Amino acid sequence: MYFQIVLDEFENEYLPPIDKELTLKLCEMHEQVGWPGLLGSLDCSHWVWSRCPKSLHGEYQKGTQEHPTVVYECACDADLRIWHCNFALPGACNDINVLDASPLLDSIGLGDTLLKFRVEGNVYQQPYLLVSA
Amino acid sequence: MNCEIEFCGAFVCAHVHFTIFPTQVDGIYPNWSCFMGPISKPVSAREKHYTVMQAARRKDIERAFGALKIKFNILNVPSLTPDVTLMNRILRVCTILHNMVRFHAC
């Protein structure tokens, strides 16, 4: 299938899991736009799933939503390149549950992204992500 | 480079000595050191400037979602497959193609 070919051929090049090399690249890139130590912006979005089985409606549909949705989480850099994408959580999950299941936060927690950077004379070693309400 | 993200340092509030500035994350995002949210009620000029700059940079992810959805309309319309793993693959392929376009466009 087309999907499988694209995923096999290009996933390592265009959507790799975060590591030291990618962290360094992102931090260098964001330092040029005035945010040293920034990894990117993180947010979640919903995709309506109209063929959701009835048995799963309680899981995939929030009380405030009209249709069942699947939630996905993306992180992008200042050049709009999406370098992290996590999918397939039920739409009733809020952003805390999505973060709890995120492989990105696992990598950060394991220390894969530790990098020393300097802001106004202070040295920090935890690169950060910008989040919203 | 003059960045308004200096949040470490000691300060005294109501005769109590704090050593860590509370990084206030607005909304439901947890208060972790790897997240920087907006300050919900900025008081000083420094905090106001930080909140404006943070919002300006955080807009990137909304722009990225917009670019992704306008490029691949399949993400904008309700999904017609009952298979959730297929939806996962569709999203990942769309993201990879979007990254390719961003990488080779400029």
PDB file of C-alpha atoms in Angstrom:
ATOM      1  CA  MET A   1       0.000   0.000   0.000  1.00  0.00           C
ATOM      2  CA  TYR A   2       1.018   3.590  -0.567  1.00  0.00           C
ATOM      3  CA  PHE A   3       0.864   4.376   3.149  1.00  0.00           C
ATOM      4  CA  GLN A   4       3.192   1.586   4.061  1.00  0.00           C
ATOM      5  CA  ILE A   5       5.716   2.521   1.386  1.00  0.00           C
ATOM      6  CA  VAL A   6       5.836   6.163   2.506  1.00  0.00           C
ATOM      7  CA  LEU A   7       6.115   5.167   6.146  1.00  0.00           C
ATOM      8  CA  ASP A   8       8.848   2.610   5.501  1.00  0.00           C
ATOM      9  CA  GLU A   9      10.893   4.834   3.234  1.00  0.00           C
ATOM     10  CA  PHE A  10      10.612   8.255   4.808  1.00  0.00           C
ATOM     11  CA  GLU A  11       9.604   7.967   8.449  1.00  0.00           C
ATOM     12  CA  ASN A  12      13.194   7.795   9.661  1.00  0.00           C
ATOM     13  CA  GLU A  13      14.122  10.843   7.666  1.00  0.00           C
ATOM     14  CA  TYR A  14      11.144  13.143   8.121  1.00  0.00           C
ATOM     15  CA  LEU A  15       9.479  12.068  11.380  1.00  0.00           C
ATOM     16  CA  PRO A  16      12.157  10.526  13.613  1.00  0.00           C
ATOM     17  CA  PRO A  17      11.801  10.126  17.387  1.00  0.00           C
ATOM     18  CA  ILE A  18      13.544  12.898  19.284  1.00  0.00           C
ATOM     19  CA  ASP A  19      17.194  12.387  20.177  1.00  0.00           C
ATOM     20  CA  LYS A  20      20.272  14.485  21.000  1.00  0.00           C
ATOM     21  CA  GLU A  21      20.917  15.425  17.404  1.00  0.00           C
ATOM     22  CA  LEU A  22      17.397  16.675  16.760  1.00  0.00           C
ATOM     23  CA  THR A  23      17.382  18.528  20.097  1.00  0.00           C
ATOM     24  CA  LEU A  24      20.575  20.346  19.176  1.00  0.00           C
ATOM     25  CA  LYS A  25      19.216  21.235  15.755  1.00  0.00           C
ATOM     26  CA  LEU A  26      15.947  22.598  17.166  1.00  0.00           C
ATOM     27  CA  CYS A  27      17.697  24.599  19.887  1.00  0.00           C
ATOM     28  CA  GLU A  28      20.125  26.144  17.419  1.00  0.00           C
ATOM     29  CA  MET A  29      17.301  27.017  15.082  1.00  0.00           C
ATOM     30  CA  HIS A  30      15.194  28.653  17.793  1.00  0.00           C
ATOM     31  CA  GLU A  31      18.144  30.561  19.184  1.00  0.00           C
ATOM     32  CA  GLN A  32      18.218  32.489  15.925  1.00  0.00           C
ATOM     33  CA  VAL A  33      14.615  33.627  16.448  1.00  0.00           C
ATOM     34  CA  GLY A  34      15.247  34.655  20.044  1.00  0.00           C
ATOM     35  CA  TRP A  35      14.271  31.593  22.086  1.00  0.00           C
ATOM     36  CA  PRO A  36      17.351  29.710  23.255  1.00  0.00           C
ATOM     37  CA  GLY A  37      16.546  26.244  24.525  1.00  0.00           C
ATOM     38  CA  LEU A  38      13.152  26.059  22.884  1.00  0.00           C
ATOM     39  CA  LEU A  39      12.111  22.754  21.361  1.00  0.00           C
ATOM     40  CA  GLY A  40       8.851  23.892  19.811  1.00  0.00           C
ATOM     41  CA  SER A  41       5.176  24.421  20.422  1.00  0.00           C
ATOM     42  CA  LEU A  42       2.890  21.608  21.507  1.00  0.00           C
ATOM     43  CA  ASP A  43      -0.831  21.275  21.070  1.00  0.00           C
ATOM     44  CA  CYS A  44      -3.592  18.745  20.551  1.00  0.00           C
ATOM     45  CA  SER A  45      -6.235  18.627  17.855  1.00  0.00           C
ATOM     46  CA  HIS A  46      -9.319  16.495  17.246  1.00  0.00           C
ATOM     47  CA  TRP A  47     -10.310  14.576  14.125  1.00  0.00           C
ATOM     48  CA  VAL A  48     -13.963  13.625  13.814  1.00  0.00           C
ATOM     49  CA  TRP A  49     -14.483   9.857  13.422  1.00  0.00           C
ATOM     50  CA  SER A  50     -17.887   9.346  11.850  1.00  0.00           C
ATOM     51  CA  ARG A  51     -17.632   5.547  11.565  1.00  0.00           C
ATOM     52  CA  CYS A  52     -16.867   5.035  15.216  1.00  0.00           C
ATOM     53  CA  PRO A  53     -18.497   1.822  16.481  1.00  0.00           C
ATOM     54  CA  LYS A  54     -21.414   2.429  18.840  1.00  0.00           C
ATOM     55  CA  SER A  55     -19.724   0.453  21.566  1.00  0.00           C
ATOM     56  CA  LEU A  56     -16.856   2.928  21.650  1.00  0.00           C
ATOM     57  CA  HIS A  57     -18.935   6.109  21.734  1.00  0.00           C
ATOM     58  CA  GLY A  58     -18.567   6.461  25.479  1.00  0.00           C
ATOM     59  CA  GLU A  59     -14.812   6.471  25.110  1.00  0.00           C
ATOM     60  CA  TYR A  60     -14.444   8.593  22.018  1.00  0.00           C
ATOM     61  CA  GLN A  61     -17.120  11.204  22.594  1.00  0.00           C
ATOM     62  CA  LYS A  62     -17.011  13.866  25.253  1.00  0.00           C
ATOM     63  CA  GLY A  63     -20.227  15.164  26.708  1.00  0.00           C
ATOM     64  CA  THR A  64     -19.685  18.509  25.052  1.00  0.00           C
ATOM     65  CA  GLN A  65     -18.944  17.069  21.614  1.00  0.00           C
ATOM     66  CA  GLU A  66     -21.488  16.245  18.951  1.00  0.00           C
ATOM     67  CA  HIS A  67     -19.452  13.518  17.261  1.00  0.00           C
ATOM     68  CA  PRO A  68     -16.860  10.998  18.405  1.00  0.00           C
ATOM     69  CA  THR A  69     -13.329  12.208  17.757  1.00  0.00           C
ATOM     70  CA  VAL A  70      -9.798  10.919  17.886  1.00  0.00           C
ATOM     71  CA  VAL A  71      -7.270  13.258  19.437  1.00  0.00           C
ATOM     72  CA  TYR A  72      -3.726  13.711  18.177  1.00  0.00           C
ATOM     73  CA  GLU A  73      -0.827  15.658  19.551  1.00  0.00           C
ATOM     74  CA  CYS A  74       1.722  17.499  17.448  1.00  0.00           C
ATOM     75  CA  ALA A  75       4.838  19.519  18.162  1.00  0.00           C
ATOM     76  CA  CYS A  76       6.292  21.846  15.564  1.00  0.00           C
ATOM     77  CA  ASP A  77       9.213  24.216  15.277  1.00  0.00           C
ATOM     78  CA  ALA A  78       9.351  27.822  14.093  1.00  0.00           C
ATOM     79  CA  ASP A  79       9.592  26.695  10.472  1.00  0.00           C
ATOM     80  CA  LEU A  80       6.230  24.837  10.788  1.00  0.00           C
ATOM     81  CA  ARG A  81       7.982  21.500  10.489  1.00  0.00           C
ATOM     82  CA  ILE A  82       6.067  18.965  12.580  1.00  0.00           C
ATOM     83  CA  TRP A  83       8.702  16.882  14.316  1.00  0.00           C
ATOM     84  CA  HIS A  84       6.471  14.952  16.675  1.00  0.00           C
ATOM     85  CA  CYS A  85       3.083  13.410  16.066  1.00  0.00           C
ATOM     86  CA  ASN A  86       1.184  11.077  18.366  1.00  0.00           C
ATOM     87  CA  PHE A  87      -2.204   9.654  17.498  1.00  0.00           C
ATOM     88  CA  ALA A  88      -4.951   7.235  18.432  1.00  0.00           C
ATOM     89  CA  LEU A  89      -6.130   8.416  21.788  1.00  0.00           C
ATOM     90  CA  PRO A  90      -9.873   8.576  22.442  1.00  0.00           C
ATOM     91  CA  GLY A  91     -11.407  11.995  22.013  1.00  0.00           C
ATOM     92  CA  ALA A  92     -12.745  12.039  25.558  1.00  0.00           C
ATOM     93  CA  CYS A  93      -9.168  12.353  26.829  1.00  0.00           C
ATOM     94  CA  ASN A  94      -8.118  15.825  27.805  1.00  0.00           C
ATOM     95  CA  ASP A  95      -4.656  17.136  27.161  1.00  0.00           C
ATOM     96  CA  ILE A  96      -3.231  15.788  30.407  1.00  0.00           C
ATOM     97  CA  ASN A  97      -4.161  12.219  29.445  1.00  0.00           C
ATOM     98  CA  VAL A  98      -2.685  12.759  25.993  1.00  0.00           C
ATOM     99  CA  LEU A  99       0.566  13.982  27.505  1.00  0.00           C
ATOM    100  CA  ASP A 100       0.584  11.025  29.865  1.00  0.00           C
ATOM    101  CA  ALA A 101       0.606   8.622  26.914  1.00  0.00           C
ATOM    102  CA  SER A 102       3.003  10.651  24.827  1.00  0.00           C
ATOM    103  CA  PRO A 103       6.318   9.088  23.772  1.00  0.00           C
ATOM    104  CA  LEU A 104       7.743  12.607  23.570  1.00  0.00           C
ATOM    105  CA  LEU A 105       7.264  13.172  27.288  1.00  0.00           C
ATOM    106  CA  ASP A 106       8.765   9.743  27.953  1.00  0.00           C
ATOM    107  CA  SER A 107      11.890  10.786  26.071  1.00  0.00           C
ATOM    108  CA  ILE A 108      12.068  14.066  27.958  1.00  0.00           C
ATOM    109  CA  GLY A 109      11.595  12.261  31.260  1.00  0.00           C
ATOM    110  CA  LEU A 110      14.356   9.789  30.445  1.00  0.00           C
ATOM    111  CA  GLY A 111      16.723  12.654  29.766  1.00  0.00           C
ATOM    112  CA  ASP A 112      17.161  12.228  26.039  1.00  0.00           C
ATOM    113  CA  THR A 113      16.808  15.954  25.462  1.00  0.00           C
ATOM    114  CA  LEU A 114      19.065  17.351  28.173  1.00  0.00           C
ATOM    115  CA  LEU A 115      21.150  20.138  26.721  1.00  0.00           C
ATOM    116  CA  LYS A 116      22.937  23.049  28.350  1.00  0.00           C
ATOM    117  CA  PHE A 117      21.933  26.486  27.166  1.00  0.00           C
ATOM    118  CA  ARG A 118      22.383  29.984  28.482  1.00  0.00           C
ATOM    119  CA  VAL A 119      19.737  32.666  28.962  1.00  0.00           C
ATOM    120  CA  GLU A 120      20.799  36.064  30.311  1.00  0.00           C
ATOM    121  CA  GLY A 121      23.807  34.591  32.033  1.00  0.00           C
ATOM    122  CA  ASN A 122      22.009  31.687  33.704  1.00  0.00           C
ATOM    123  CA  VAL A 123      22.700  28.153  32.586  1.00  0.00           C
ATOM    124  CA  TYR A 124      19.746  25.804  32.187  1.00  0.00           C
ATOM    125  CA  GLN A 125      19.730  22.226  31.011  1.00  0.00           C
ATOM    126  CA  GLN A 126      16.103  21.357  30.351  1.00  0.00           C
ATOM    127  CA  PRO A 127      14.876  22.477  26.917  1.00  0.00           C
ATOM    128  CA  TYR A 128      11.227  23.419  27.009  1.00  0.00           C
ATOM    129  CA  LEU A 129       8.063  23.440  24.933  1.00  0.00           C
ATOM    130  CA  LEU A 130       5.496  26.205  24.657  1.00  0.00           C
ATOM    131  CA  VAL A 131       1.962  25.208  25.569  1.00  0.00           C
ATOM    132  CA  SER A 132      -1.380  26.920  25.644  1.00  0.00           C
ATOM    133  CA  ALA A 133      -4.500  26.741  27.701  1.00  0.00           C
TER     134      ALA A 133
ATOM    135  CA  MET B   1      20.197  38.297  22.728  1.00  0.00           C
ATOM    136  CA  ASN B   2      17.606  39.704  25.107  1.00  0.00           C
ATOM    137  CA  CYS B   3      15.052  37.070  26.074  1.00  0.00           C
ATOM    138  CA  GLU B   4      12.456  37.602  28.728  1.00  0.00           C
ATOM    139  CA  ILE B   5      12.449  34.065  29.994  1.00  0.00           C
ATOM    140  CA  GLU B   6      14.592  34.458  33.065  1.00  0.00           C
ATOM    141  CA  PHE B   7      12.516  32.785  35.745  1.00  0.00           C
ATOM    142  CA  CYS B   8      15.042  31.420  38.200  1.00  0.00           C
ATOM    143  CA  GLY B   9      16.158  33.425  41.181  1.00  0.00           C
ATOM    144  CA  ALA B  10      15.153  34.161  44.717  1.00  0.00           C
ATOM    145  CA  PHE B  11      12.469  36.639  45.652  1.00  0.00           C
ATOM    146  CA  VAL B  12      10.615  37.586  48.795  1.00  0.00           C
ATOM    147  CA  CYS B  13       6.848  37.676  48.933  1.00  0.00           C
ATOM    148  CA  ALA B  14       4.988  38.473  52.177  1.00  0.00           C
ATOM    149  CA  HIS B  15       8.137  37.831  54.241  1.00  0.00           C
ATOM    150  CA  VAL B  16       8.493  34.345  52.772  1.00  0.00           C
ATOM    151  CA  HIS B  17      11.638  33.571  50.859  1.00  0.00           C
ATOM    152  CA  PHE B  18      11.006  31.692  47.620  1.00  0.00           C
ATOM    153  CA  THR B  19      13.820  30.273  45.556  1.00  0.00           C
ATOM    154  CA  ILE B  20      11.917  29.033  42.540  1.00  0.00           C
ATOM    155  CA  PHE B  21       9.760  31.322  40.509  1.00  0.00           C
ATOM    156  CA  PRO B  22       6.396  29.694  39.857  1.00  0.00           C
ATOM    157  CA  THR B  23       6.173  29.123  36.146  1.00  0.00           C
ATOM    158  CA  GLN B  24       2.495  29.628  35.696  1.00  0.00           C
ATOM    159  CA  VAL B  25       0.989  27.412  33.074  1.00  0.00           C
ATOM    160  CA  ASP B  26      -2.384  28.576  31.970  1.00  0.00           C
ATOM    161  CA  GLY B  27      -5.196  26.097  31.571  1.00  0.00           C
ATOM    162  CA  ILE B  28      -4.843  22.403  32.090  1.00  0.00           C
ATOM    163  CA  TYR B  29      -1.240  21.812  31.129  1.00  0.00           C
ATOM    164  CA  PRO B  30       0.693  20.522  34.134  1.00  0.00           C
ATOM    165  CA  ASN B  31       3.293  22.654  35.838  1.00  0.00           C
ATOM    166  CA  TRP B  32       6.384  20.832  34.624  1.00  0.00           C
ATOM    167  CA  SER B  33       9.811  22.217  33.935  1.00  0.00           C
ATOM    168  CA  CYS B  34       9.644  21.217  30.281  1.00  0.00           C
ATOM    169  CA  PHE B  35       6.556  23.374  29.651  1.00  0.00           C
ATOM    170  CA  MET B  36       6.298  27.111  29.472  1.00  0.00           C
ATOM    171  CA  GLY B  37       2.776  28.432  29.451  1.00  0.00           C
ATOM    172  CA  PRO B  38       1.482  31.967  29.425  1.00  0.00           C
ATOM    173  CA  ILE B  39       1.189  33.961  32.644  1.00  0.00           C
ATOM    174  CA  SER B  40      -2.514  34.242  33.315  1.00  0.00           C
ATOM    175  CA  LYS B  41      -2.470  37.601  35.104  1.00  0.00           C
ATOM    176  CA  PRO B  42       0.679  39.473  34.114  1.00  0.00           C
ATOM    177  CA  VAL B  43       1.448  42.460  36.314  1.00  0.00           C
ATOM    178  CA  SER B  44       4.886  43.836  35.582  1.00  0.00           C
ATOM    179  CA  ALA B  45       6.038  45.019  32.181  1.00  0.00           C
ATOM    180  CA  ARG B  46       8.454  42.097  32.089  1.00  0.00           C
ATOM    181  CA  GLU B  47       5.656  39.550  32.570  1.00  0.00           C
ATOM    182  CA  LYS B  48       3.429  41.289  30.047  1.00  0.00           C
ATOM    183  CA  HIS B  49       6.200  41.260  27.475  1.00  0.00           C
ATOM    184  CA  TYR B  50       6.855  37.573  28.137  1.00  0.00           C
ATOM    185  CA  THR B  51       3.176  36.672  27.731  1.00  0.00           C
ATOM    186  CA  VAL B  52       2.923  38.522  24.424  1.00  0.00           C
ATOM    187  CA  MET B  53       6.121  36.958  23.096  1.00  0.00           C
ATOM    188  CA  GLN B  54       5.097  33.485  24.258  1.00  0.00           C
ATOM    189  CA  ALA B  55       1.731  33.778  22.530  1.00  0.00           C
ATOM    190  CA  ALA B  56       3.416  34.985  19.351  1.00  0.00           C
ATOM    191  CA  ARG B  57       5.723  31.983  19.256  1.00  0.00           C
ATOM    192  CA  ARG B  58       3.084  29.468  20.365  1.00  0.00           C
ATOM    193  CA  LYS B  59       0.975  30.529  17.402  1.00  0.00           C
ATOM    194  CA  ASP B  60       3.302  28.365  15.294  1.00  0.00           C
ATOM    195  CA  ILE B  61       1.520  25.166  16.234  1.00  0.00           C
ATOM    196  CA  GLU B  62      -1.861  26.617  15.277  1.00  0.00           C
ATOM    197  CA  ARG B  63      -0.368  27.703  11.970  1.00  0.00           C
ATOM    198  CA  ALA B  64       1.069  24.233  11.482  1.00  0.00           C
ATOM    199  CA  PHE B  65      -2.337  22.640  12.084  1.00  0.00           C
ATOM    200  CA  GLY B  66      -3.864  25.088   9.627  1.00  0.00           C
ATOM    201  CA  ALA B  67      -1.236  24.353   6.995  1.00  0.00           C
ATOM    202  CA  LEU B  68      -1.647  20.608   7.492  1.00  0.00           C
ATOM    203  CA  LYS B  69      -5.425  20.714   7.257  1.00  0.00           C
ATOM    204  CA  ILE B  70      -5.563  22.995   4.241  1.00  0.00           C
ATOM    205  CA  LYS B  71      -3.040  20.821   2.419  1.00  0.00           C
ATOM    206  CA  PHE B  72      -4.710  17.496   3.216  1.00  0.00           C
ATOM    207  CA  ASN B  73      -8.439  17.951   3.372  1.00  0.00           C
ATOM    208  CA  ILE B  74      -8.884  14.380   4.581  1.00  0.00           C
ATOM    209  CA  LEU B  75      -7.894  15.633   8.045  1.00  0.00           C
ATOM    210  CA  ASN B  76     -10.582  18.302   7.900  1.00  0.00           C
ATOM    211  CA  VAL B  77     -13.571  16.125   7.029  1.00  0.00           C
ATOM    212  CA  PRO B  78     -14.987  13.326   9.204  1.00  0.00           C
ATOM    213  CA  SER B  79     -13.093  10.107   8.825  1.00  0.00           C
ATOM    214  CA  LEU B  80     -14.955   7.372   6.957  1.00  0.00           C
ATOM    215  CA  THR B  81     -12.965   4.372   8.072  1.00  0.00           C
ATOM    216  CA  PRO B  82     -13.870   2.226  11.072  1.00  0.00           C
ATOM    217  CA  ASP B  83     -10.204   1.317  11.494  1.00  0.00           C
ATOM    218  CA  VAL B  84      -8.338   3.575  13.889  1.00  0.00           C
ATOM    219  CA  THR B  85      -4.894   2.269  12.944  1.00  0.00           C
ATOM    220  CA  LEU B  86      -5.556   3.293   9.351  1.00  0.00           C
ATOM    221  CA  MET B  87      -6.349   6.798  10.592  1.00  0.00           C
ATOM    222  CA  ASN B  88      -3.042   6.761  12.438  1.00  0.00           C
ATOM    223  CA  ARG B  89      -1.223   5.872   9.234  1.00  0.00           C
ATOM    224  CA  ILE B  90      -3.077   8.543   7.260  1.00  0.00           C
ATOM    225  CA  LEU B  91      -2.082  11.207   9.765  1.00  0.00           C
ATOM    226  CA  ARG B  92       1.550  10.118   9.847  1.00  0.00           C
ATOM    227  CA  VAL B  93       1.767  10.037   6.052  1.00  0.00           C
ATOM    228  CA  CYS B  94       0.207  13.497   5.830  1.00  0.00           C
ATOM    229  CA  THR B  95       2.726  14.774   8.385  1.00  0.00           C
ATOM    230  CA  ILE B  96       5.647  13.259   6.482  1.00  0.00           C
ATOM    231  CA  LEU B  97       4.473  14.768   3.198  1.00  0.00           C
ATOM    232  CA  HIS B  98       3.963  18.133   4.931  1.00  0.00           C
ATOM    233  CA  ASN B  99       7.523  17.959   6.284  1.00  0.00           C
ATOM    234  CA  MET B 100       8.815  17.129   2.822  1.00  0.00           C
ATOM    235  CA  VAL B 101       7.086  20.187   1.391  1.00  0.00           C
ATOM    236  CA  ARG B 102       8.451  22.423   4.162  1.00  0.00           C
ATOM    237  CA  PHE B 103      11.939  21.008   3.743  1.00  0.00           C
ATOM    238  CA  HIS B 104      12.184  21.309  -0.022  1.00  0.00           C
ATOM    239  CA  ALA B 105      10.173  24.500  -0.508  1.00  0.00           C
ATOM    240  CA  CYS B 106      12.802  26.897   0.826  1.00  0.00           C
TER     241      CYS B 106
END
